[in-house]
Tab-separated table of C-alpha atoms and ligand atoms in Angstrom:
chain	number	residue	atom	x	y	z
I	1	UNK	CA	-134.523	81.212	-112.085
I	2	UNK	CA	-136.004	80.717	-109.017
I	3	UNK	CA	-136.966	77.011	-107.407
I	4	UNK	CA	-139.083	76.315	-104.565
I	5	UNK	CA	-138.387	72.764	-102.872
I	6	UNK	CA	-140.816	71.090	-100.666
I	7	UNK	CA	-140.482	67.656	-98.810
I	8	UNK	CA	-142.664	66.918	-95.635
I	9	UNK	CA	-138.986	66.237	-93.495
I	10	UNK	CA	-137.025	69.316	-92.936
I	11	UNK	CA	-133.922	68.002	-93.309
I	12	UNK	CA	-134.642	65.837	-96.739
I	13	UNK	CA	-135.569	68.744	-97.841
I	14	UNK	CA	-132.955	70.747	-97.024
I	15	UNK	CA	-130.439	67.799	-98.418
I	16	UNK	CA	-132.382	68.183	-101.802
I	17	UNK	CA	-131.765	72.591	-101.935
I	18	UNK	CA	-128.198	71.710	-101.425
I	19	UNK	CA	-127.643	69.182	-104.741
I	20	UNK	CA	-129.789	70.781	-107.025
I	21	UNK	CA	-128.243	74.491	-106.203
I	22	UNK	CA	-124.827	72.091	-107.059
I	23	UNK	CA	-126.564	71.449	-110.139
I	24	UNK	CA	-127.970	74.068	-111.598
I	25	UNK	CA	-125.573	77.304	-110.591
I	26	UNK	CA	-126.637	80.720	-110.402
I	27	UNK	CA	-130.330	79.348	-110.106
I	28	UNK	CA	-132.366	80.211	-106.578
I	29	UNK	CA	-133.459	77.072	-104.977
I	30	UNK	CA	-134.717	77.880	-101.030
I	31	UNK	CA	-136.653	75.539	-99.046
I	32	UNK	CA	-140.884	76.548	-100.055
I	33	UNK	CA	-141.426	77.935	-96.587
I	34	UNK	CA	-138.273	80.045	-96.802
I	35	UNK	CA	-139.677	82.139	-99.624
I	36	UNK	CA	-139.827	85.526	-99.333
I	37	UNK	CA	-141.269	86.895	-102.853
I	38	UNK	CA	-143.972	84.241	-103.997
I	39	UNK	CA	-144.365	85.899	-107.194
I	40	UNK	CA	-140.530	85.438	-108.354
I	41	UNK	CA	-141.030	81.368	-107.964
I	42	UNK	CA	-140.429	80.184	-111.494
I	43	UNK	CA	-140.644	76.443	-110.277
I	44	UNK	CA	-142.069	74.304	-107.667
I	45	UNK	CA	-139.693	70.577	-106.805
I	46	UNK	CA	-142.030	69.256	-104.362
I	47	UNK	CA	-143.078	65.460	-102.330
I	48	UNK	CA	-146.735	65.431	-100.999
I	49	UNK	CA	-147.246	69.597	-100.961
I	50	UNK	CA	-149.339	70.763	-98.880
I	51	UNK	CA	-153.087	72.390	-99.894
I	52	UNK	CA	-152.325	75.590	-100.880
I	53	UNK	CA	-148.524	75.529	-101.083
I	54	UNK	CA	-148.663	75.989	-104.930
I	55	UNK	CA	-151.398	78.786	-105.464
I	56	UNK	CA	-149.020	81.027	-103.463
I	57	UNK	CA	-146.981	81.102	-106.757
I	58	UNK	CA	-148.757	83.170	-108.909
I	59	UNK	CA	-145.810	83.040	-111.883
I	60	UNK	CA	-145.095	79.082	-111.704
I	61	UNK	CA	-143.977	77.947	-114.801
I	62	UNK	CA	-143.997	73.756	-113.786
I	63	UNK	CA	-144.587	71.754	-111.067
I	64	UNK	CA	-141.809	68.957	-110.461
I	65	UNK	CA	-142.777	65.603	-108.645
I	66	UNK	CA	-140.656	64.116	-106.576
I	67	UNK	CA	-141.236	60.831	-108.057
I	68	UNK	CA	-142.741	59.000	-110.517
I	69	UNK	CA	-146.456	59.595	-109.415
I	70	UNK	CA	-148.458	62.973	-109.555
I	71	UNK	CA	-151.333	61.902	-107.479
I	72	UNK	CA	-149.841	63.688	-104.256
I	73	UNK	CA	-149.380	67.197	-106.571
I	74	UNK	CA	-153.469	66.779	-108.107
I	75	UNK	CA	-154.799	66.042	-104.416
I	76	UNK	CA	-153.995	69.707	-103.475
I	77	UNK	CA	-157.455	71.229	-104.388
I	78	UNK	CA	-156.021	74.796	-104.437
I	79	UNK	CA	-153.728	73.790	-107.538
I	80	UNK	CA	-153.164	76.504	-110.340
I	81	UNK	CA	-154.736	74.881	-113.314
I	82	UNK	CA	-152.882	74.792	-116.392
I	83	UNK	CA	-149.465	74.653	-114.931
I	84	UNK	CA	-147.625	71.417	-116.442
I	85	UNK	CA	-146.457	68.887	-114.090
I	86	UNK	CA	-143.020	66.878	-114.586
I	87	UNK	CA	-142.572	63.601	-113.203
I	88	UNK	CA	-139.061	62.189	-112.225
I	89	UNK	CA	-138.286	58.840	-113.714
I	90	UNK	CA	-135.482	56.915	-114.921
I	91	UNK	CA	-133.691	53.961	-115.338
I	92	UNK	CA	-132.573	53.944	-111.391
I	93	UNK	CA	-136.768	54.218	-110.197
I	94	UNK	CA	-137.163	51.150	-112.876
I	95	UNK	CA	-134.159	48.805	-111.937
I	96	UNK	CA	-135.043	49.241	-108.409
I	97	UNK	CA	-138.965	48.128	-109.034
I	98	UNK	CA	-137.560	45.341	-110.950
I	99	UNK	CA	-135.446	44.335	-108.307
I	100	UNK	CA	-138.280	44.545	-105.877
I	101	UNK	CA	-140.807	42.861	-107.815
I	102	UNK	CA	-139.165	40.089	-108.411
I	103	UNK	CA	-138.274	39.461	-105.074
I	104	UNK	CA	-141.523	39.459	-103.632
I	105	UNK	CA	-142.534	37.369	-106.831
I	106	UNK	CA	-140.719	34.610	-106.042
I	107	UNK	CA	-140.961	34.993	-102.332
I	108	UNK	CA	-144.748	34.093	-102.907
I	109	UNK	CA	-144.102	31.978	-105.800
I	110	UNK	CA	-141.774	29.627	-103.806
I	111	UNK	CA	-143.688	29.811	-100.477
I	112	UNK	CA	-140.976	31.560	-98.281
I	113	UNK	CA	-142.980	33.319	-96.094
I	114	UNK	CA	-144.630	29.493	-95.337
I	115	UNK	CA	-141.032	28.687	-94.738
I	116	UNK	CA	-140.053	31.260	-92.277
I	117	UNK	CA	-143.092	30.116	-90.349
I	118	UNK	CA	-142.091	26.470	-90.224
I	119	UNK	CA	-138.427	27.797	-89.026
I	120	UNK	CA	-139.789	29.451	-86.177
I	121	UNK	CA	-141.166	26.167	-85.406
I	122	UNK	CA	-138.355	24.205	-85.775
I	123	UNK	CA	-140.540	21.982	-88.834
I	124	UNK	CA	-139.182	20.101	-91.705
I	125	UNK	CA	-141.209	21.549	-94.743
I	126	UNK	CA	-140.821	20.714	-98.039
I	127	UNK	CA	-143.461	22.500	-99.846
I	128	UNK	CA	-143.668	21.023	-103.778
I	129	UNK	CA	-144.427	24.862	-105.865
I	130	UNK	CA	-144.607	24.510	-109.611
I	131	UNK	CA	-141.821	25.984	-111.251
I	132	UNK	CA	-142.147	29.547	-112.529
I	133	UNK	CA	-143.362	28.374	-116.253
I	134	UNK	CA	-146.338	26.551	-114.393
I	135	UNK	CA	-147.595	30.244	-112.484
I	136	UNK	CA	-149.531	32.997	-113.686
I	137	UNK	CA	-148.302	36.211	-112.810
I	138	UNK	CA	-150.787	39.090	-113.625
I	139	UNK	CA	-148.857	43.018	-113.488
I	140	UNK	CA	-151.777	46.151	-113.336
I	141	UNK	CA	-150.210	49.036	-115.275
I	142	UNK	CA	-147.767	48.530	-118.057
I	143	UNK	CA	-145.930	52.059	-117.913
I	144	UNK	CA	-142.449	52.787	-117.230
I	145	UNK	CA	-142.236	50.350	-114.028
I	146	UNK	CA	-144.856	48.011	-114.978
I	147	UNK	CA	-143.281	47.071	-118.414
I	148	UNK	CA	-139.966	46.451	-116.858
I	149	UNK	CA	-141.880	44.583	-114.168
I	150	UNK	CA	-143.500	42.452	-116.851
I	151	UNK	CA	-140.510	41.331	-118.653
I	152	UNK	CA	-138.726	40.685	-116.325
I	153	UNK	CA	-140.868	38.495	-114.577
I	154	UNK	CA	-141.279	36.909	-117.663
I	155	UNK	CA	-137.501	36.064	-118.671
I	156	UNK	CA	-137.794	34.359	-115.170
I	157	UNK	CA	-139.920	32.048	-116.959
I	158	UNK	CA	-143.431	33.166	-115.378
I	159	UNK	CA	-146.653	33.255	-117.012
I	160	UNK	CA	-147.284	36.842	-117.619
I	161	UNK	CA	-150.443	39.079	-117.941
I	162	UNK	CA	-150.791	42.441	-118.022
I	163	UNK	CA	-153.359	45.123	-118.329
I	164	UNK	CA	-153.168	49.062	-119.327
I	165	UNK	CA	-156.019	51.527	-120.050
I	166	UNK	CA	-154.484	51.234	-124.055
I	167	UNK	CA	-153.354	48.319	-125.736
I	168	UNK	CA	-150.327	47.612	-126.713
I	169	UNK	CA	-147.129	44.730	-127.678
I	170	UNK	CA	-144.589	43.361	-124.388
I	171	UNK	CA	-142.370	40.838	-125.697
I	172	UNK	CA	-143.265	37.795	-123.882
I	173	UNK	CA	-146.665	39.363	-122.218
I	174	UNK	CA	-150.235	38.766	-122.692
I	175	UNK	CA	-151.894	42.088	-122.938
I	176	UNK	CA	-154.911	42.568	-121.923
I	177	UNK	CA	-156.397	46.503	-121.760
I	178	UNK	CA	-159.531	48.558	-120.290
I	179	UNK	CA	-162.143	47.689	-118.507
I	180	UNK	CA	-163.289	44.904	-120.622
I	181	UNK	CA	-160.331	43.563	-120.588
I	182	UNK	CA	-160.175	43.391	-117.036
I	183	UNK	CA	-162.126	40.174	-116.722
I	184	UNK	CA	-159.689	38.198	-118.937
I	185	UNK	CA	-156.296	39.827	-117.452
I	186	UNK	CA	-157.598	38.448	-113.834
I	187	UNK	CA	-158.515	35.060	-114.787
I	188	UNK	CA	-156.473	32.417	-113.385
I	189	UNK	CA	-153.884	34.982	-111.702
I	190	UNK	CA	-151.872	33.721	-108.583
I	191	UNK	CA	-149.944	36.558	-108.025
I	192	UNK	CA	-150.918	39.911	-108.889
I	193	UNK	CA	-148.771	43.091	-108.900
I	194	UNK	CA	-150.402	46.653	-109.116
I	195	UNK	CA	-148.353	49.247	-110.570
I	196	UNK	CA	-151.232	51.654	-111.685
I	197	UNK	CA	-150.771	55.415	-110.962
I	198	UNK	CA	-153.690	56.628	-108.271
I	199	UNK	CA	-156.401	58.197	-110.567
I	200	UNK	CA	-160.638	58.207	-109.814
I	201	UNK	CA	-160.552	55.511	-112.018
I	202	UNK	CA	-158.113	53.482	-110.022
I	203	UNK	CA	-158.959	54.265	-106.597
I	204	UNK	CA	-160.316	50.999	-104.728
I	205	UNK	CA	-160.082	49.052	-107.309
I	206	UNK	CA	-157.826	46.433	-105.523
I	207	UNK	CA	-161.657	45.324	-103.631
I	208	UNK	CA	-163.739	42.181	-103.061
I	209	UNK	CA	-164.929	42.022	-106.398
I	210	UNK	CA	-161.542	41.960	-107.745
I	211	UNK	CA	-160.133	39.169	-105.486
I	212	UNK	CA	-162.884	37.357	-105.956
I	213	UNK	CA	-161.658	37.158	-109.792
I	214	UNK	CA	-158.668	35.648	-109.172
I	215	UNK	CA	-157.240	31.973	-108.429
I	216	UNK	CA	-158.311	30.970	-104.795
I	217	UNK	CA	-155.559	31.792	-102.706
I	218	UNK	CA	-153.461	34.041	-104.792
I	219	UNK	CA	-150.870	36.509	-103.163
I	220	UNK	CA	-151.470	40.108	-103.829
I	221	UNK	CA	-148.089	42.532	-104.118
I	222	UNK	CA	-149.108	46.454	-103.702
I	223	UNK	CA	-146.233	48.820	-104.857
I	224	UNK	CA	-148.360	51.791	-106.071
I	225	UNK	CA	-150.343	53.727	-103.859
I	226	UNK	CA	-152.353	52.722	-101.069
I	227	UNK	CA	-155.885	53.743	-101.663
I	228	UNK	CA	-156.017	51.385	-104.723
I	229	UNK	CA	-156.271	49.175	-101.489
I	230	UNK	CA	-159.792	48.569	-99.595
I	231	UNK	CA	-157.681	47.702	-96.507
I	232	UNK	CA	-161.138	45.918	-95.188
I	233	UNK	CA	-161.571	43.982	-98.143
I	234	UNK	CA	-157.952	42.553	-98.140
I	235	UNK	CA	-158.950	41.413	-94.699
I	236	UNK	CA	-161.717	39.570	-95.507
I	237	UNK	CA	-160.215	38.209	-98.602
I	238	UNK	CA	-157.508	36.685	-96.521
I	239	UNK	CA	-159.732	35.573	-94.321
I	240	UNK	CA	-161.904	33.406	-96.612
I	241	UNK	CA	-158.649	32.366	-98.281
I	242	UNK	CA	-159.512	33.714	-101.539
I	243	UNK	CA	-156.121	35.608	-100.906
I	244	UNK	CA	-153.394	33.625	-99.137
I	245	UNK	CA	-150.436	36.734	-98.540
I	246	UNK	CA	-149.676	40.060	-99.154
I	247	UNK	CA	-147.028	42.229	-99.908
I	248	UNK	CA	-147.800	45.854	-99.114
I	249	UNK	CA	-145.376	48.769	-100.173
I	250	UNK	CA	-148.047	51.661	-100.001
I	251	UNK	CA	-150.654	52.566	-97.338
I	252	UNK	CA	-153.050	54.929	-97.123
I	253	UNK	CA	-151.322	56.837	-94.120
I	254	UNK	CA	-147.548	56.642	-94.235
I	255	UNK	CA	-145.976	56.222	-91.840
I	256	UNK	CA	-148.230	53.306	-91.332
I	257	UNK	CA	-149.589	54.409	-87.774
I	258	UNK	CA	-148.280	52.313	-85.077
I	259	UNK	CA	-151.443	50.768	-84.155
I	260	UNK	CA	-152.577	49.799	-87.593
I	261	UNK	CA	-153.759	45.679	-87.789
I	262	UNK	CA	-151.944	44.828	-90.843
I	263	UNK	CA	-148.538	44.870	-88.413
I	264	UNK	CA	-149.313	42.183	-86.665
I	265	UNK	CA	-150.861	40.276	-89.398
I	266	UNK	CA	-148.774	37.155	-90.236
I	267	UNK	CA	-150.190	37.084	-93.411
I	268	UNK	CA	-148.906	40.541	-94.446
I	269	UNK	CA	-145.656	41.660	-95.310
I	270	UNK	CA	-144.899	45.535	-95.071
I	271	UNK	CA	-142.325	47.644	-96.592
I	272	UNK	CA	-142.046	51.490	-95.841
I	273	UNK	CA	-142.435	52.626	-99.507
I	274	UNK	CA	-139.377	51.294	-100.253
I	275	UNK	CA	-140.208	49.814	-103.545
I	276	UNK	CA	-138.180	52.480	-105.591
I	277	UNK	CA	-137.335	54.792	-102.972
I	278	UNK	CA	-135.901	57.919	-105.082
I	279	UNK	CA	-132.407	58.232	-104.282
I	280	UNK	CA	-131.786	61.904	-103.579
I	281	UNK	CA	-128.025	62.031	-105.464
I	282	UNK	CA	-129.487	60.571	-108.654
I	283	UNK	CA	-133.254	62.240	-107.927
I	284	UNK	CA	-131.860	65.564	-108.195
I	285	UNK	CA	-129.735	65.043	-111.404
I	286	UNK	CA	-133.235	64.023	-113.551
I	287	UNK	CA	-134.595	66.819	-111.561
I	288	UNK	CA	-132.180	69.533	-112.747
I	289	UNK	CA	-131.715	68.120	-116.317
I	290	UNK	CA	-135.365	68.276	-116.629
I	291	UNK	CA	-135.644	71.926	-115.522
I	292	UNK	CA	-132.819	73.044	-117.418
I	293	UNK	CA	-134.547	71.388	-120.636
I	294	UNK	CA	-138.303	72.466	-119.770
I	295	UNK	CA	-136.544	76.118	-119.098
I	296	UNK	CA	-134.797	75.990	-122.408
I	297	UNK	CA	-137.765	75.234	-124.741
I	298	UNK	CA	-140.642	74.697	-122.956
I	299	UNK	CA	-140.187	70.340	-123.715
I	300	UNK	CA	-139.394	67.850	-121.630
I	301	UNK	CA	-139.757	63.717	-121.845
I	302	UNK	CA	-141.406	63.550	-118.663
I	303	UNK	CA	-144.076	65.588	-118.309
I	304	UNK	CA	-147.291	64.100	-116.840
I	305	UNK	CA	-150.873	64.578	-118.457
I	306	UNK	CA	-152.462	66.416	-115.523
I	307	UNK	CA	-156.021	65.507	-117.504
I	308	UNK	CA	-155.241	62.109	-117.450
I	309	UNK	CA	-153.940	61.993	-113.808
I	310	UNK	CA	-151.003	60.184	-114.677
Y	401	NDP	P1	-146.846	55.335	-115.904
Y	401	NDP	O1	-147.636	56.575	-115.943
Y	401	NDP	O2	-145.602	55.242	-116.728
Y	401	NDP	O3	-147.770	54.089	-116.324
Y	401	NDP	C1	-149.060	53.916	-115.815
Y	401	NDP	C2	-149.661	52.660	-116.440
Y	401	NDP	O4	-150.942	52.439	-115.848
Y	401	NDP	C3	-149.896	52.808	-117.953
Y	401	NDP	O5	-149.595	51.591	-118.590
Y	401	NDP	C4	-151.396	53.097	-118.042
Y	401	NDP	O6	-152.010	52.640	-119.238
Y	401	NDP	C5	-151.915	52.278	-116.875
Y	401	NDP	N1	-153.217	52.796	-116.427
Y	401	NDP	C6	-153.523	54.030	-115.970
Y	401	NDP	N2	-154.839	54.125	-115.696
Y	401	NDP	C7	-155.368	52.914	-115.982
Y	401	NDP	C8	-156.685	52.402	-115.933
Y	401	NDP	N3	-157.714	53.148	-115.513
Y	401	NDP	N4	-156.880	51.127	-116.309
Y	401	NDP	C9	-155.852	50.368	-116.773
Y	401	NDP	N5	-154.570	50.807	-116.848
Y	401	NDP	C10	-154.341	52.066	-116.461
Y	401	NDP	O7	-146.501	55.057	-114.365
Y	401	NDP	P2	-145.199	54.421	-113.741
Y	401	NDP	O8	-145.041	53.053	-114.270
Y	401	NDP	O9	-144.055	55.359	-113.840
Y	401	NDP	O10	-145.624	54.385	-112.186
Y	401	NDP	C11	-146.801	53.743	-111.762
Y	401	NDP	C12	-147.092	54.111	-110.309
Y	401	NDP	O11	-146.191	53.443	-109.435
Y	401	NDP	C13	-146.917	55.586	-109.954
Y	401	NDP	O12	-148.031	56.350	-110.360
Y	401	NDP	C14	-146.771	55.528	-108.457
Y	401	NDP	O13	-148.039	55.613	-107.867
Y	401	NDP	C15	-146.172	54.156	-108.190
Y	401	NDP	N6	-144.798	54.225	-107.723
Y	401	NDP	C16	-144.478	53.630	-106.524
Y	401	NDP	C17	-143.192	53.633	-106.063
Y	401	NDP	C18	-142.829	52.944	-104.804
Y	401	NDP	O14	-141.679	53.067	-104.343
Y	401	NDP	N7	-143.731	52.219	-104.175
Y	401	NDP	C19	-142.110	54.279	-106.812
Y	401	NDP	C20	-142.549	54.868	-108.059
Y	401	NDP	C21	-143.843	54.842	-108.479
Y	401	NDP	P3	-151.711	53.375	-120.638
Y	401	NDP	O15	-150.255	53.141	-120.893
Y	401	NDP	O16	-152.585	52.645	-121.598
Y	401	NDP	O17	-152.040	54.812	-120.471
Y	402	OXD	C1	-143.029	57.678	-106.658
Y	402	OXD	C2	-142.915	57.040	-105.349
Y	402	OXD	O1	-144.134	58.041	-107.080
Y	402	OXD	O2	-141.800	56.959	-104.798
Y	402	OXD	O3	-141.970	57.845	-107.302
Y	402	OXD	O4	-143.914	56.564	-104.817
């Protein structure tokens, strides 16, 4: 069999031909723009391809996300339709969305960026927060992160919401799903996490109207993708004070460019999509069992629905 692997970084993407030819022995795996004979390609294990990286392979037999989104694979126009698409997920992705959810939970819940502030001051500040069981914590997607996200929030005692496109049971979560259940789901929500995958439907939809929906002065976390984001909308939101902080994980150009406003904003706290940063050892063995099973039978557990974007 014969794998093409694509990363943006040279070198990353060189580290990831070296474990999965570990992995999978006898198997071809070459960097993408190393390839010689398009037509032998049997797969494609690629991060943010470029347009028309993949309709060079006129025999691909599945597309492999780096990660747990697809959006970056569907935004190349030039995609050969039909081809199925595998997404890479596990329990590593979800621990370490847990982990970083409920961090910058509680970080808003308890006021800590407040409390930095006042240290840089040198000010006493003894900010009275209601305890977890008093604060309504709304989560936007209920898939494999979201769910996790959820509960766990909610064993910490929060008030949990959350909304899908389906409905469905989370122990110890109020479900809300669609579009007409978006009102509801937003009601009263002082912290809101969005862990929807980027789809038309889902693009912008973090946007004035939606603020305005929730409790003045709730904190807004960002760990999906960053054109669910209206970056001028945030702006203004924080502005008025309809939002009081931010957590943002996901821009719409990564590297955030130097000179971009939310940097300096004191308001704003960036990560470099670091959420659930794929680590490359355990990346590559999902990758390769996933192949080896999709190669076997044609079945694998996580393959994306193209249709559905997600
Ligand atoms: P899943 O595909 O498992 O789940 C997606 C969830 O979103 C489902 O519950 C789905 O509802 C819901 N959803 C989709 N469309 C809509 C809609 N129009 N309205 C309401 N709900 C909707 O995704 P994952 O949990 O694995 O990942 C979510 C996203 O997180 C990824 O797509 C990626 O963009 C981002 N991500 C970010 C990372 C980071 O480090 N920052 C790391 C990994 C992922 P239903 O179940 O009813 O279909
Ligand atoms: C992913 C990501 O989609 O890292 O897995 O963003």
């Amino acid at each position: 069999m014969s794998v093409a692997v694509y990363l943006p970084n040279p070198d990353r993407c060189e580290d990831w031909c070296v474990m999965l030819r570990e992995l999978l022995p006898g198997w071809t795996i070459e960097p993408l723009d190393a390839v010689q004979d398009p037509a032998a390609v049997d797969y494609a294990v690629v991060w943010r391809p470029r347009t028309g990286d993949l309709a060079r392979f006129a025999n691909l037999k599945a597309t492999v996300s780096i990660g747990a989104g697809i959006d970056h694979v569907l935004a190349d126009t030039s995609l050969p339709q039909g081809v199925p698409i595998i997404r890479t997920v596990g329990a590593d992705l979800t621990q370490r969305m847990r982990e970083y959810v409920a961090l910058h939970v509680l970080r808003h819940h308890r006021d800590m960026p407040a409390m930095l502030a006042a240290q840089a001051r040198g000010a006493w500040f003894q900010p009275v927060v209601p305890p977890a069981t008093g604060r309504r914590v709304g989560v936007m997607g209920l898939g494999n992160l979201g769910k996790v996200a959820a509960t766990t929030l909610a064993a910490l005692g929060f008030q949990v919401t959350g909304w899908a496109r389906t409905p469905r049971e989370v122990p110890g979560v109020e479900v809300h799903a669609g579009v007409e259940g978006l009102d509801a789901f937003l009601a009263g929500t002082e912290i809101l996490v969005n862990l929807l995958p980027l789809t038309p439907e889902t693009t912008g939809i973090l946007n004035a109207g939606l603020f305005a929906r929730l409790a003045p002065g709730a904190a807004l976390i960002n760990a999906a993708r960053g054109p669910h984001l209206v970056d001028d909308d945030l702006v203004a939101a924080l502005d008025a004070g309809q939002l009081g902080q931010a957590t943002l994980d996901v821009f719409h150009v990564e590297p955030l460019p130097k000179d971009h406003r939310f940097w300096t904003d004191p308001r704003i706290t960036i990560t470099a999509h670091t959420a659930s940063l794929i680590d490359p050892g355990t990346g590559a063995r999902i990758i390769a069992r996933n192949l080896h099973d999709f190669d076997r039978d044609g079945t694998v557990a996580d393959l994306a629905d193209a249709a559905r974007g997600y």
